Amino acid sequence: MSTFGSAFRVTTYGESHCKSVGCIIDGVPPGLALTEADIQVQLTRRRPGQSKLTTPRNELDQVTIQSGCELGYTLGTPICLTVPNQDHRPHDYSETDLYPRPSHADYTYMQKYGIKASSGGGRSSARETIGRVAAGAVAEKYLAEVHGVEIVAFVTGVGAIQVADADLQALLATVTREIVDATDVRCPDARAAPAMHEEIVRCSAEKNSTGGIVTCVIRNAPAGLGEPCFDKLEARLAHAMMSIPATKGFEIGSGFAGTCMRGSEHNDAFEADGLGGLRTRSNHSGGVQGGISNGQDIYFRVAFKPPATISQDQATATYAGEGGVLAARGRHDPCVVPRAVPIVEAMAALVIMDTVLQQNARTATRQLLRPVPDDLKAIKPF
């Protein structure tokens, strides 16, 4: 489906080469100061044509708020955001009428619907993520103002080039978007970034592509987010991240590396936080325990495959099963991770916003009840 979330619900629309793309957001609290400028920042970070590492498609991705706001404030009614497609060239994809592109969605869309968009990837195109990024910017505005939430994603892998684990742990505590955007590859590690840049340039020159990894940290997320048992916070985050085009893997906290540790190493022991509560001495859990946020930083990694559309001739088959050679045209990223950074941030914001509104509703309804007698309270927060 094209709708994500429940309390904060986002429906995206549009294809790669239609007239416009965008979204409708339902559940935005009334009274939030909001203008196009608040949303444009993230759309500009996502837009194509911003460096020689990305697709040369030249889209300004200028957003317009069509509804749900007056005089710079949200009304609490559905917000419609639109972005026009201006530099679209549908004729660049005529060969895909005969050949499904290897590892793209052409064949599966045809199997599912019996019809597909005649140009580009349709709904499987990264152009669809514009609506996600726009909605995520609205969610981030609320989360930052009300809870001080910070969400920062950054590139930690391109092909076989990886940020060292020791450097990654330091970055999780200190990295900012300004530091991330200081390089066109969006890797804040001074040693790895130049090699990543050269690897993407090399792939582009070879008319090839490569994959990569985006790491994301969420700071100041309130404790108590996430719903047992099937909507655990890490499950919601995994759902959100794996819905992004080209994703192939997700891990949170220690992830797969945690399988090599003993429980005595992996357990995050508690200590007093000096504010009347608790914090953990380590954070192998990635800020989530029992599917619920514990107030520590939430961090995770998302793996992206090499973009499927490359400009090399590929021996494949037509829809009719006849062998042939596909010579793909069009304009495509040799590596998606530099532009995936704001998309990962947006999907993280949508998950946190949705779970915050759910938890706020639970807390508000609980506070309307008579207090629980002291002798029945199991834990202090009651």
mmCIF file of C-alpha atoms in Angstrom:
data_model
loop_
_atom_site.group_PDB
_atom_site.id
_atom_site.type_symbol
_atom_site.label_atom_id
_atom_site.label_comp_id
_atom_site.label_asym_id
_atom_site.label_seq_id
_atom_site.Cartn_x
_atom_site.Cartn_y
_atom_site.Cartn_z
ATOM 1 C CA MET A 1 0.000 0.000 0.000
ATOM 2 C CA SER A 2 1.015 3.635 -0.316
ATOM 3 C CA THR A 3 0.064 4.658 3.241
ATOM 4 C CA PHE A 4 2.378 4.496 6.265
ATOM 5 C CA GLY A 5 1.576 5.048 9.941
ATOM 6 C CA SER A 6 -1.594 5.159 12.045
ATOM 7 C CA ALA A 7 -1.729 8.213 14.353
ATOM 8 C CA PHE A 8 0.571 10.129 11.980
ATOM 9 C CA ARG A 9 -0.489 8.788 8.606
ATOM 10 C CA VAL A 10 1.277 9.527 5.325
ATOM 11 C CA THR A 11 0.068 8.608 1.839
ATOM 12 C CA THR A 12 2.497 9.217 -1.019
ATOM 13 C CA TYR A 13 1.559 9.483 -4.688
ATOM 14 C CA GLY A 14 3.211 9.832 -8.078
ATOM 15 C CA GLU A 15 5.604 8.104 -10.441
ATOM 16 C CA SER A 16 9.008 8.964 -11.839
ATOM 17 C CA HIS A 17 7.697 10.661 -14.999
ATOM 18 C CA CYS A 18 4.185 11.853 -14.144
ATOM 19 C CA LYS A 19 3.279 15.515 -13.630
ATOM 20 C CA SER A 20 4.012 15.663 -9.904
ATOM 21 C CA VAL A 21 4.850 13.661 -6.797
ATOM 22 C CA GLY A 22 3.961 14.318 -3.186
ATOM 23 C CA CYS A 23 1.951 13.219 -0.190
ATOM 24 C CA ILE A 24 -1.008 13.795 2.083
ATOM 25 C CA ILE A 25 -0.312 13.829 5.828
ATOM 26 C CA ASP A 26 -3.092 13.157 8.327
ATOM 27 C CA GLY A 27 -2.589 13.555 12.069
ATOM 28 C CA VAL A 28 -0.355 16.629 12.210
ATOM 29 C CA PRO A 29 -1.071 18.406 15.528
ATOM 30 C CA PRO A 30 -2.656 21.843 15.104
ATOM 31 C CA GLY A 31 -0.664 24.953 15.931
ATOM 32 C CA LEU A 32 2.726 23.818 14.595
ATOM 33 C CA ALA A 33 4.566 26.653 12.853
ATOM 34 C CA LEU A 34 5.190 25.359 9.338
ATOM 35 C CA THR A 35 6.199 26.814 5.970
ATOM 36 C CA GLU A 36 7.571 25.408 2.738
ATOM 37 C CA ALA A 37 11.049 26.487 3.867
ATOM 38 C CA ASP A 38 10.883 24.030 6.779
ATOM 39 C CA ILE A 39 10.311 21.182 4.323
ATOM 40 C CA GLN A 40 12.525 22.355 1.464
ATOM 41 C CA VAL A 41 15.786 21.844 3.359
ATOM 42 C CA GLN A 42 15.449 18.056 3.367
ATOM 43 C CA LEU A 43 14.075 17.896 -0.173
ATOM 44 C CA THR A 44 17.102 19.825 -1.392
ATOM 45 C CA ARG A 45 19.401 17.347 0.353
ATOM 46 C CA ARG A 46 17.561 14.513 -1.451
ATOM 47 C CA ARG A 47 17.282 16.105 -4.894
ATOM 48 C CA PRO A 48 19.122 14.702 -7.942
ATOM 49 C CA GLY A 49 21.857 16.527 -9.795
ATOM 50 C CA GLN A 50 23.548 17.901 -6.677
ATOM 51 C CA SER A 51 27.020 16.488 -7.434
ATOM 52 C CA LYS A 52 28.871 14.328 -9.949
ATOM 53 C CA LEU A 53 28.209 11.341 -7.674
ATOM 54 C CA THR A 54 24.466 11.412 -8.414
ATOM 55 C CA THR A 55 22.123 11.159 -11.381
ATOM 56 C CA PRO A 56 22.349 14.225 -13.675
ATOM 57 C CA ARG A 57 18.548 14.548 -13.751
ATOM 58 C CA ASN A 58 18.028 18.208 -12.877
ATOM 59 C CA GLU A 59 15.032 18.612 -10.595
ATOM 60 C CA LEU A 60 14.668 21.555 -8.201
ATOM 61 C CA ASP A 61 12.058 19.628 -6.168
ATOM 62 C CA GLN A 62 10.298 22.787 -4.982
ATOM 63 C CA VAL A 63 7.522 21.903 -2.546
ATOM 64 C CA THR A 64 4.146 23.627 -2.245
ATOM 65 C CA ILE A 65 1.826 23.310 0.748
ATOM 66 C CA GLN A 66 -1.635 22.924 -0.797
ATOM 67 C CA SER A 67 -3.757 22.517 2.334
ATOM 68 C CA GLY A 68 -3.774 22.119 6.103
ATOM 69 C CA CYS A 69 -1.947 25.374 6.915
ATOM 70 C CA GLU A 70 -2.960 29.005 7.284
ATOM 71 C CA LEU A 71 -0.825 32.003 8.187
ATOM 72 C CA GLY A 72 2.155 29.745 8.787
ATOM 73 C CA TYR A 73 0.509 27.323 11.217
ATOM 74 C CA THR A 74 -0.967 23.850 10.879
ATOM 75 C CA LEU A 75 -4.731 23.523 11.276
ATOM 76 C CA GLY A 76 -4.808 19.887 12.358
ATOM 77 C CA THR A 77 -6.461 18.938 9.052
ATOM 78 C CA PRO A 78 -4.801 16.909 6.255
ATOM 79 C CA ILE A 79 -1.745 18.570 4.726
ATOM 80 C CA CYS A 80 -1.197 18.098 0.996
ATOM 81 C CA LEU A 81 2.358 18.611 -0.293
ATOM 82 C CA THR A 82 3.167 18.613 -4.008
ATOM 83 C CA VAL A 83 6.413 18.706 -5.994
ATOM 84 C CA PRO A 84 6.337 19.022 -9.818
ATOM 85 C CA ASN A 85 8.345 16.710 -12.067
ATOM 86 C CA GLN A 86 10.086 19.079 -14.476
ATOM 87 C CA ASP A 87 13.074 17.303 -16.049
ATOM 88 C CA HIS A 88 11.393 14.048 -17.028
ATOM 89 C CA ARG A 89 12.294 12.197 -20.234
ATOM 90 C CA PRO A 90 9.960 9.226 -20.657
ATOM 91 C CA HIS A 91 11.329 8.449 -24.134
ATOM 92 C CA ASP A 92 14.610 7.345 -22.502
ATOM 93 C CA TYR A 93 12.896 4.136 -21.374
ATOM 94 C CA SER A 94 11.380 2.778 -24.597
ATOM 95 C CA GLU A 95 13.625 -0.325 -24.476
ATOM 96 C CA THR A 96 11.947 -1.432 -21.221
ATOM 97 C CA ASP A 97 8.754 -2.054 -23.221
ATOM 98 C CA LEU A 98 10.569 -5.133 -24.528
ATOM 99 C CA TYR A 99 13.044 -5.995 -21.790
ATOM 100 C CA PRO A 100 12.457 -6.080 -18.040
ATOM 101 C CA ARG A 101 15.568 -4.580 -16.467
ATOM 102 C CA PRO A 102 17.590 -7.170 -14.500
ATOM 103 C CA SER A 103 16.981 -6.862 -10.727
ATOM 104 C CA HIS A 104 14.555 -3.950 -11.243
ATOM 105 C CA ALA A 105 10.821 -4.014 -10.560
ATOM 106 C CA ASP A 106 9.683 -4.061 -14.202
ATOM 107 C CA TYR A 107 8.954 -7.799 -14.304
ATOM 108 C CA THR A 108 7.403 -8.093 -10.833
ATOM 109 C CA TYR A 109 5.115 -5.093 -11.381
ATOM 110 C CA MET A 110 3.924 -6.655 -14.628
ATOM 111 C CA GLN A 111 3.279 -9.954 -12.836
ATOM 112 C CA LYS A 112 1.366 -8.225 -10.046
ATOM 113 C CA TYR A 113 -0.713 -5.702 -12.000
ATOM 114 C CA GLY A 114 -0.658 -6.911 -15.614
ATOM 115 C CA ILE A 115 0.447 -3.393 -16.550
ATOM 116 C CA LYS A 116 3.315 -1.105 -15.618
ATOM 117 C CA ALA A 117 4.411 2.494 -15.967
ATOM 118 C CA SER A 118 5.795 2.881 -19.472
ATOM 119 C CA SER A 119 8.734 5.005 -18.353
ATOM 120 C CA GLY A 120 11.142 4.823 -15.459
ATOM 121 C CA GLY A 121 10.389 2.649 -12.475
ATOM 122 C CA GLY A 122 6.913 3.966 -11.728
ATOM 123 C CA ARG A 123 6.189 3.634 -8.013
ATOM 124 C CA SER A 124 9.435 1.686 -7.540
ATOM 125 C CA SER A 125 11.424 4.777 -8.582
ATOM 126 C CA ALA A 126 13.274 6.806 -5.969
ATOM 127 C CA ARG A 127 11.114 9.780 -7.061
ATOM 128 C CA GLU A 128 8.399 8.254 -4.865
ATOM 129 C CA THR A 129 10.515 9.019 -1.799
ATOM 130 C CA ILE A 130 9.947 12.767 -2.237
ATOM 131 C CA GLY A 131 6.627 12.426 -0.412
ATOM 132 C CA ARG A 132 8.322 10.518 2.400
ATOM 133 C CA VAL A 133 11.039 13.146 2.828
ATOM 134 C CA ALA A 134 8.516 15.990 2.802
ATOM 135 C CA ALA A 135 6.348 14.287 5.426
ATOM 136 C CA GLY A 136 9.411 13.380 7.474
ATOM 137 C CA ALA A 137 10.438 17.046 7.592
ATOM 138 C CA VAL A 138 7.050 17.929 9.106
ATOM 139 C CA ALA A 139 7.398 15.151 11.685
ATOM 140 C CA GLU A 140 10.931 16.281 12.533
ATOM 141 C CA LYS A 141 9.779 19.864 13.102
ATOM 142 C CA TYR A 142 7.313 18.705 15.763
ATOM 143 C CA LEU A 143 9.697 16.217 17.380
ATOM 144 C CA ALA A 144 12.500 18.766 17.628
ATOM 145 C CA GLU A 145 10.292 21.482 19.125
ATOM 146 C CA VAL A 146 8.446 19.293 21.617
ATOM 147 C CA HIS A 147 11.017 16.647 22.570
ATOM 148 C CA GLY A 148 14.362 17.931 21.308
ATOM 149 C CA VAL A 149 14.715 14.878 19.053
ATOM 150 C CA GLU A 150 17.715 14.875 16.700
ATOM 151 C CA ILE A 151 17.961 12.462 13.770
ATOM 152 C CA VAL A 152 21.223 12.221 11.845
ATOM 153 C CA ALA A 153 21.987 9.671 9.123
ATOM 154 C CA PHE A 154 25.329 9.311 7.358
ATOM 155 C CA VAL A 155 27.154 7.016 4.951
ATOM 156 C CA THR A 156 29.362 4.398 6.601
ATOM 157 C CA GLY A 157 29.939 2.086 3.656
ATOM 158 C CA VAL A 158 30.384 2.251 -0.118
ATOM 159 C CA GLY A 159 31.154 -1.084 -1.733
ATOM 160 C CA ALA A 160 33.912 -2.734 0.287
ATOM 161 C CA ILE A 161 34.991 0.572 1.898
ATOM 162 C CA GLN A 162 33.711 0.773 5.481
ATOM 163 C CA VAL A 163 34.070 3.171 8.397
ATOM 164 C CA ALA A 164 35.982 1.398 11.185
ATOM 165 C CA ASP A 165 33.825 0.308 14.117
ATOM 166 C CA ALA A 166 35.825 2.363 16.637
ATOM 167 C CA ASP A 167 35.354 5.488 14.519
ATOM 168 C CA LEU A 168 31.659 4.718 14.075
ATOM 169 C CA GLN A 169 31.028 4.614 17.840
ATOM 170 C CA ALA A 170 32.585 8.068 18.228
ATOM 171 C CA LEU A 171 30.546 9.445 15.333
ATOM 172 C CA LEU A 172 27.261 8.228 16.837
ATOM 173 C CA ALA A 173 27.786 10.559 19.799
ATOM 174 C CA THR A 174 29.003 13.641 17.951
ATOM 175 C CA VAL A 175 27.963 13.669 14.279
ATOM 176 C CA THR A 176 25.722 16.463 12.975
ATOM 177 C CA ARG A 177 24.082 17.054 9.611
ATOM 178 C CA GLU A 178 26.471 19.925 8.950
ATOM 179 C CA ILE A 179 29.414 17.543 9.346
ATOM 180 C CA VAL A 180 27.687 14.925 7.191
ATOM 181 C CA ASP A 181 27.030 17.378 4.356
ATOM 182 C CA ALA A 182 30.625 18.630 4.319
ATOM 183 C CA THR A 183 31.472 15.926 1.744
ATOM 184 C CA ASP A 184 29.482 14.981 -1.351
ATOM 185 C CA VAL A 185 29.539 11.311 -0.354
ATOM 186 C CA ARG A 186 27.979 12.279 3.031
ATOM 187 C CA CYS A 187 30.502 10.291 5.034
ATOM 188 C CA PRO A 188 31.828 12.210 8.076
ATOM 189 C CA ASP A 189 34.916 9.979 8.434
ATOM 190 C CA ALA A 190 37.945 11.826 7.051
ATOM 191 C CA ARG A 191 39.796 8.609 6.233
ATOM 192 C CA ALA A 192 36.996 6.722 4.499
ATOM 193 C CA ALA A 193 35.231 9.552 2.639
ATOM 194 C CA PRO A 194 37.875 10.175 -0.101
ATOM 195 C CA ALA A 195 38.089 6.463 -0.930
ATOM 196 C CA MET A 196 34.275 6.243 -1.086
ATOM 197 C CA HIS A 197 34.171 9.224 -3.425
ATOM 198 C CA GLU A 198 36.708 7.658 -5.763
ATOM 199 C CA GLU A 199 34.879 4.326 -5.749
ATOM 200 C CA ILE A 200 31.621 5.950 -6.868
ATOM 201 C CA VAL A 201 33.413 7.989 -9.549
ATOM 202 C CA ARG A 202 35.083 4.780 -10.778
ATOM 203 C CA CYS A 203 31.764 2.945 -10.983
ATOM 204 C CA SER A 204 30.211 5.812 -12.906
ATOM 205 C CA ALA A 205 33.080 5.856 -15.404
ATOM 206 C CA GLU A 206 32.685 2.105 -15.887
ATOM 207 C CA LYS A 207 28.926 2.546 -16.438
ATOM 208 C CA ASN A 208 28.399 0.391 -13.374
ATOM 209 C CA SER A 209 27.008 0.800 -9.857
ATOM 210 C CA THR A 210 27.803 -0.087 -6.262
ATOM 211 C CA GLY A 211 25.959 -0.506 -2.972
ATOM 212 C CA GLY A 212 26.537 0.915 0.469
ATOM 213 C CA ILE A 213 25.448 1.382 4.064
ATOM 214 C CA VAL A 214 23.672 4.272 5.801
ATOM 215 C CA THR A 215 23.871 4.514 9.598
ATOM 216 C CA CYS A 216 21.337 6.571 11.551
ATOM 217 C CA VAL A 217 21.241 7.810 15.145
ATOM 218 C CA ILE A 218 18.140 9.175 16.894
ATOM 219 C CA ARG A 219 18.890 11.261 19.975
ATOM 220 C CA ASN A 220 16.508 12.325 22.770
ATOM 221 C CA ALA A 221 13.689 9.988 21.755
ATOM 222 C CA PRO A 222 11.397 9.608 24.784
ATOM 223 C CA ALA A 223 11.410 6.320 26.670
ATOM 224 C CA GLY A 224 8.310 4.169 26.261
ATOM 225 C CA LEU A 225 7.934 4.216 22.459
ATOM 226 C CA GLY A 226 6.932 0.978 20.750
ATOM 227 C CA GLU A 227 4.053 -1.451 21.080
ATOM 228 C CA PRO A 228 4.337 -5.082 22.162
ATOM 229 C CA CYS A 229 4.257 -7.509 20.548
ATOM 230 C CA PHE A 230 4.086 -7.045 16.758
ATOM 231 C CA ASP A 231 4.740 -3.298 16.611
ATOM 232 C CA LYS A 232 7.958 -3.246 18.586
ATOM 233 C CA LEU A 233 9.964 -0.112 17.881
ATOM 234 C CA GLU A 234 12.749 -1.971 16.100
ATOM 235 C CA ALA A 235 10.124 -3.808 14.021
ATOM 236 C CA ARG A 236 8.542 -0.494 13.026
ATOM 237 C CA LEU A 237 11.955 0.925 12.129
ATOM 238 C CA ALA A 238 12.850 -2.180 10.132
ATOM 239 C CA HIS A 239 9.533 -1.964 8.260
ATOM 240 C CA ALA A 240 10.152 1.706 7.485
ATOM 241 C CA MET A 241 13.725 1.234 6.296
ATOM 242 C CA MET A 242 13.070 -1.887 4.253
ATOM 243 C CA SER A 243 10.284 -0.039 2.414
ATOM 244 C CA ILE A 244 12.869 2.352 0.932
ATOM 245 C CA PRO A 245 13.835 1.424 -2.653
ATOM 246 C CA ALA A 246 17.049 -0.635 -3.014
ATOM 247 C CA THR A 247 17.306 -1.660 0.666
ATOM 248 C CA LYS A 248 18.525 -5.185 1.387
ATOM 249 C CA GLY A 249 19.328 -5.267 5.103
ATOM 250 C CA PHE A 250 18.643 -3.725 8.516
ATOM 251 C CA GLU A 251 20.308 -4.103 11.897
ATOM 252 C CA ILE A 252 19.867 -2.208 15.155
ATOM 253 C CA GLY A 253 22.304 -1.778 18.016
ATOM 254 C CA SER A 254 24.956 -4.490 17.992
ATOM 255 C CA GLY A 255 23.091 -6.181 15.136
ATOM 256 C CA PHE A 256 24.675 -9.285 13.670
ATOM 257 C CA ALA A 257 27.957 -8.569 15.472
ATOM 258 C CA GLY A 258 26.089 -9.144 18.738
ATOM 259 C CA THR A 259 25.742 -12.815 17.883
ATOM 260 C CA CYS A 260 29.481 -13.197 18.505
ATOM 261 C CA MET A 261 29.293 -11.790 22.055
ATOM 262 C CA ARG A 262 28.552 -13.441 25.394
ATOM 263 C CA GLY A 263 25.556 -12.247 27.396
ATOM 264 C CA SER A 264 27.888 -10.871 30.065
ATOM 265 C CA GLU A 265 29.453 -8.635 27.402
ATOM 266 C CA HIS A 266 26.269 -7.699 25.596
ATOM 267 C CA ASN A 267 24.030 -6.810 28.562
ATOM 268 C CA ASP A 268 23.582 -3.070 29.086
ATOM 269 C CA ALA A 269 23.828 -2.568 32.864
ATOM 270 C CA PHE A 270 21.866 0.267 34.471
ATOM 271 C CA GLU A 271 23.072 3.174 36.582
ATOM 272 C CA ALA A 272 21.536 6.336 38.034
ATOM 273 C CA ASP A 273 21.296 9.167 35.496
ATOM 274 C CA GLY A 274 21.499 11.918 38.117
ATOM 275 C CA LEU A 275 17.981 13.073 37.278
ATOM 276 C CA GLY A 276 16.043 10.553 39.322
ATOM 277 C CA GLY A 277 15.964 7.923 36.605
ATOM 278 C CA LEU A 278 18.207 5.311 34.992
ATOM 279 C CA ARG A 279 20.524 5.098 32.027
ATOM 280 C CA THR A 280 22.638 2.277 30.632
ATOM 281 C CA ARG A 281 26.425 2.123 30.843
ATOM 282 C CA SER A 282 26.652 0.651 27.352
ATOM 283 C CA ASN A 283 24.211 0.633 24.450
ATOM 284 C CA HIS A 284 24.469 -2.670 22.629
ATOM 285 C CA SER A 285 20.647 -2.676 22.581
ATOM 286 C CA GLY A 286 20.618 0.365 20.326
ATOM 287 C CA GLY A 287 18.222 2.254 22.600
ATOM 288 C CA VAL A 288 15.464 -0.366 22.397
ATOM 289 C CA GLN A 289 14.744 -3.148 24.918
ATOM 290 C CA GLY A 290 11.730 -5.427 24.777
ATOM 291 C CA GLY A 291 10.651 -3.529 21.673
ATOM 292 C CA ILE A 292 10.332 -0.271 23.669
ATOM 293 C CA SER A 293 12.681 2.722 23.683
ATOM 294 C CA ASN A 294 14.667 3.144 26.904
ATOM 295 C CA GLY A 295 15.701 6.776 26.472
ATOM 296 C CA GLN A 296 19.194 6.047 25.154
ATOM 297 C CA ASP A 297 20.319 6.903 21.636
ATOM 298 C CA ILE A 298 18.649 4.703 19.021
ATOM 299 C CA TYR A 299 21.020 3.680 16.260
ATOM 300 C CA PHE A 300 20.760 1.327 13.309
ATOM 301 C CA ARG A 301 22.245 0.545 9.899
ATOM 302 C CA VAL A 302 20.563 0.095 6.524
ATOM 303 C CA ALA A 303 22.137 -1.781 3.606
ATOM 304 C CA PHE A 304 21.496 -0.634 0.016
ATOM 305 C CA LYS A 305 22.177 -2.777 -3.034
ATOM 306 C CA PRO A 306 23.877 -1.488 -6.205
ATOM 307 C CA PRO A 307 21.326 0.383 -8.353
ATOM 308 C CA ALA A 308 19.820 -2.050 -10.854
ATOM 309 C CA THR A 309 19.822 0.246 -13.870
ATOM 310 C CA ILE A 310 23.307 0.513 -15.351
ATOM 311 C CA SER A 311 24.441 1.730 -18.770
ATOM 312 C CA GLN A 312 26.354 -1.420 -19.682
ATOM 313 C CA ASP A 313 24.886 -3.799 -22.237
ATOM 314 C CA GLN A 314 23.373 -6.771 -20.410
ATOM 315 C CA ALA A 315 22.527 -10.162 -21.899
ATOM 316 C CA THR A 316 18.993 -10.932 -20.688
ATOM 317 C CA ALA A 317 15.558 -11.851 -22.082
ATOM 318 C CA THR A 318 12.483 -10.026 -23.349
ATOM 319 C CA TYR A 319 9.083 -10.347 -21.677
ATOM 320 C CA ALA A 320 8.356 -13.015 -24.298
ATOM 321 C CA GLY A 321 11.380 -15.032 -23.199
ATOM 322 C CA GLU A 322 13.555 -14.334 -26.222
ATOM 323 C CA GLY A 323 17.242 -13.793 -25.545
ATOM 324 C CA GLY A 324 18.723 -10.407 -26.341
ATOM 325 C CA VAL A 325 20.825 -7.505 -25.119
ATOM 326 C CA LEU A 326 19.423 -4.649 -23.048
ATOM 327 C CA ALA A 327 21.196 -1.336 -23.590
ATOM 328 C CA ALA A 328 19.616 0.788 -20.869
ATOM 329 C CA ARG A 329 19.474 4.553 -21.192
ATOM 330 C CA GLY A 330 18.178 7.170 -18.759
ATOM 331 C CA ARG A 331 19.915 8.974 -15.901
ATOM 332 C CA HIS A 332 20.719 7.031 -12.766
ATOM 333 C CA ASP A 333 22.789 7.139 -9.586
ATOM 334 C CA PRO A 334 25.932 4.971 -9.611
ATOM 335 C CA CYS A 335 25.417 4.650 -5.838
ATOM 336 C CA VAL A 336 22.263 5.628 -3.967
ATOM 337 C CA VAL A 337 23.590 6.050 -0.423
ATOM 338 C CA PRO A 338 24.607 9.750 -0.571
ATOM 339 C CA ARG A 339 21.031 10.704 -1.531
ATOM 340 C CA ALA A 340 19.489 8.016 0.692
ATOM 341 C CA VAL A 341 20.669 9.828 3.840
ATOM 342 C CA PRO A 342 17.667 12.236 4.098
ATOM 343 C CA ILE A 343 15.299 9.407 3.114
ATOM 344 C CA VAL A 344 16.496 7.276 6.033
ATOM 345 C CA GLU A 345 16.143 10.296 8.341
ATOM 346 C CA ALA A 346 12.618 10.909 7.070
ATOM 347 C CA MET A 347 11.437 7.346 7.628
ATOM 348 C CA ALA A 348 12.966 7.358 11.104
ATOM 349 C CA ALA A 349 11.097 10.588 11.871
ATOM 350 C CA LEU A 350 7.801 9.112 10.657
ATOM 351 C CA VAL A 351 8.203 6.100 12.954
ATOM 352 C CA ILE A 352 9.155 8.164 16.000
ATOM 353 C CA MET A 353 6.365 10.675 15.360
ATOM 354 C CA ASP A 354 3.741 7.938 15.015
ATOM 355 C CA THR A 355 4.866 6.175 18.184
ATOM 356 C CA VAL A 356 5.104 9.457 20.130
ATOM 357 C CA LEU A 357 1.488 10.300 19.294
ATOM 358 C CA GLN A 358 0.416 6.788 20.252
ATOM 359 C CA GLN A 359 2.238 6.965 23.578
ATOM 360 C CA ASN A 360 0.943 10.480 24.285
ATOM 361 C CA ALA A 361 -2.609 9.222 23.805
ATOM 362 C CA ARG A 362 -1.991 6.347 26.226
ATOM 363 C CA THR A 363 -0.430 8.648 28.815
ATOM 364 C CA ALA A 364 -3.233 11.225 28.547
ATOM 365 C CA THR A 365 -5.988 8.628 28.960
ATOM 366 C CA ARG A 366 -4.175 7.019 31.893
ATOM 367 C CA GLN A 367 -3.893 10.370 33.678
ATOM 368 C CA LEU A 368 -7.686 10.762 33.573
ATOM 369 C CA LEU A 369 -8.072 7.718 35.820
ATOM 370 C CA ARG A 370 -7.910 7.705 39.598
ATOM 371 C CA PRO A 371 -4.345 7.217 40.878
ATOM 372 C CA VAL A 372 -3.280 3.634 41.489
ATOM 373 C CA PRO A 373 -3.000 2.948 45.260
ATOM 374 C CA ASP A 374 0.588 2.980 46.498
ATOM 375 C CA ASP A 375 0.472 -0.612 47.680
ATOM 376 C CA LEU A 376 -0.397 -1.772 44.145
ATOM 377 C CA LYS A 377 2.321 0.139 42.323
ATOM 378 C CA ALA A 378 4.909 -2.221 40.931
ATOM 379 C CA ILE A 379 7.414 0.427 39.823
ATOM 380 C CA LYS A 380 8.080 4.064 40.563
ATOM 381 C CA PRO A 381 7.010 5.551 37.184
ATOM 382 C CA PHE A 382 3.411 4.532 37.940
#
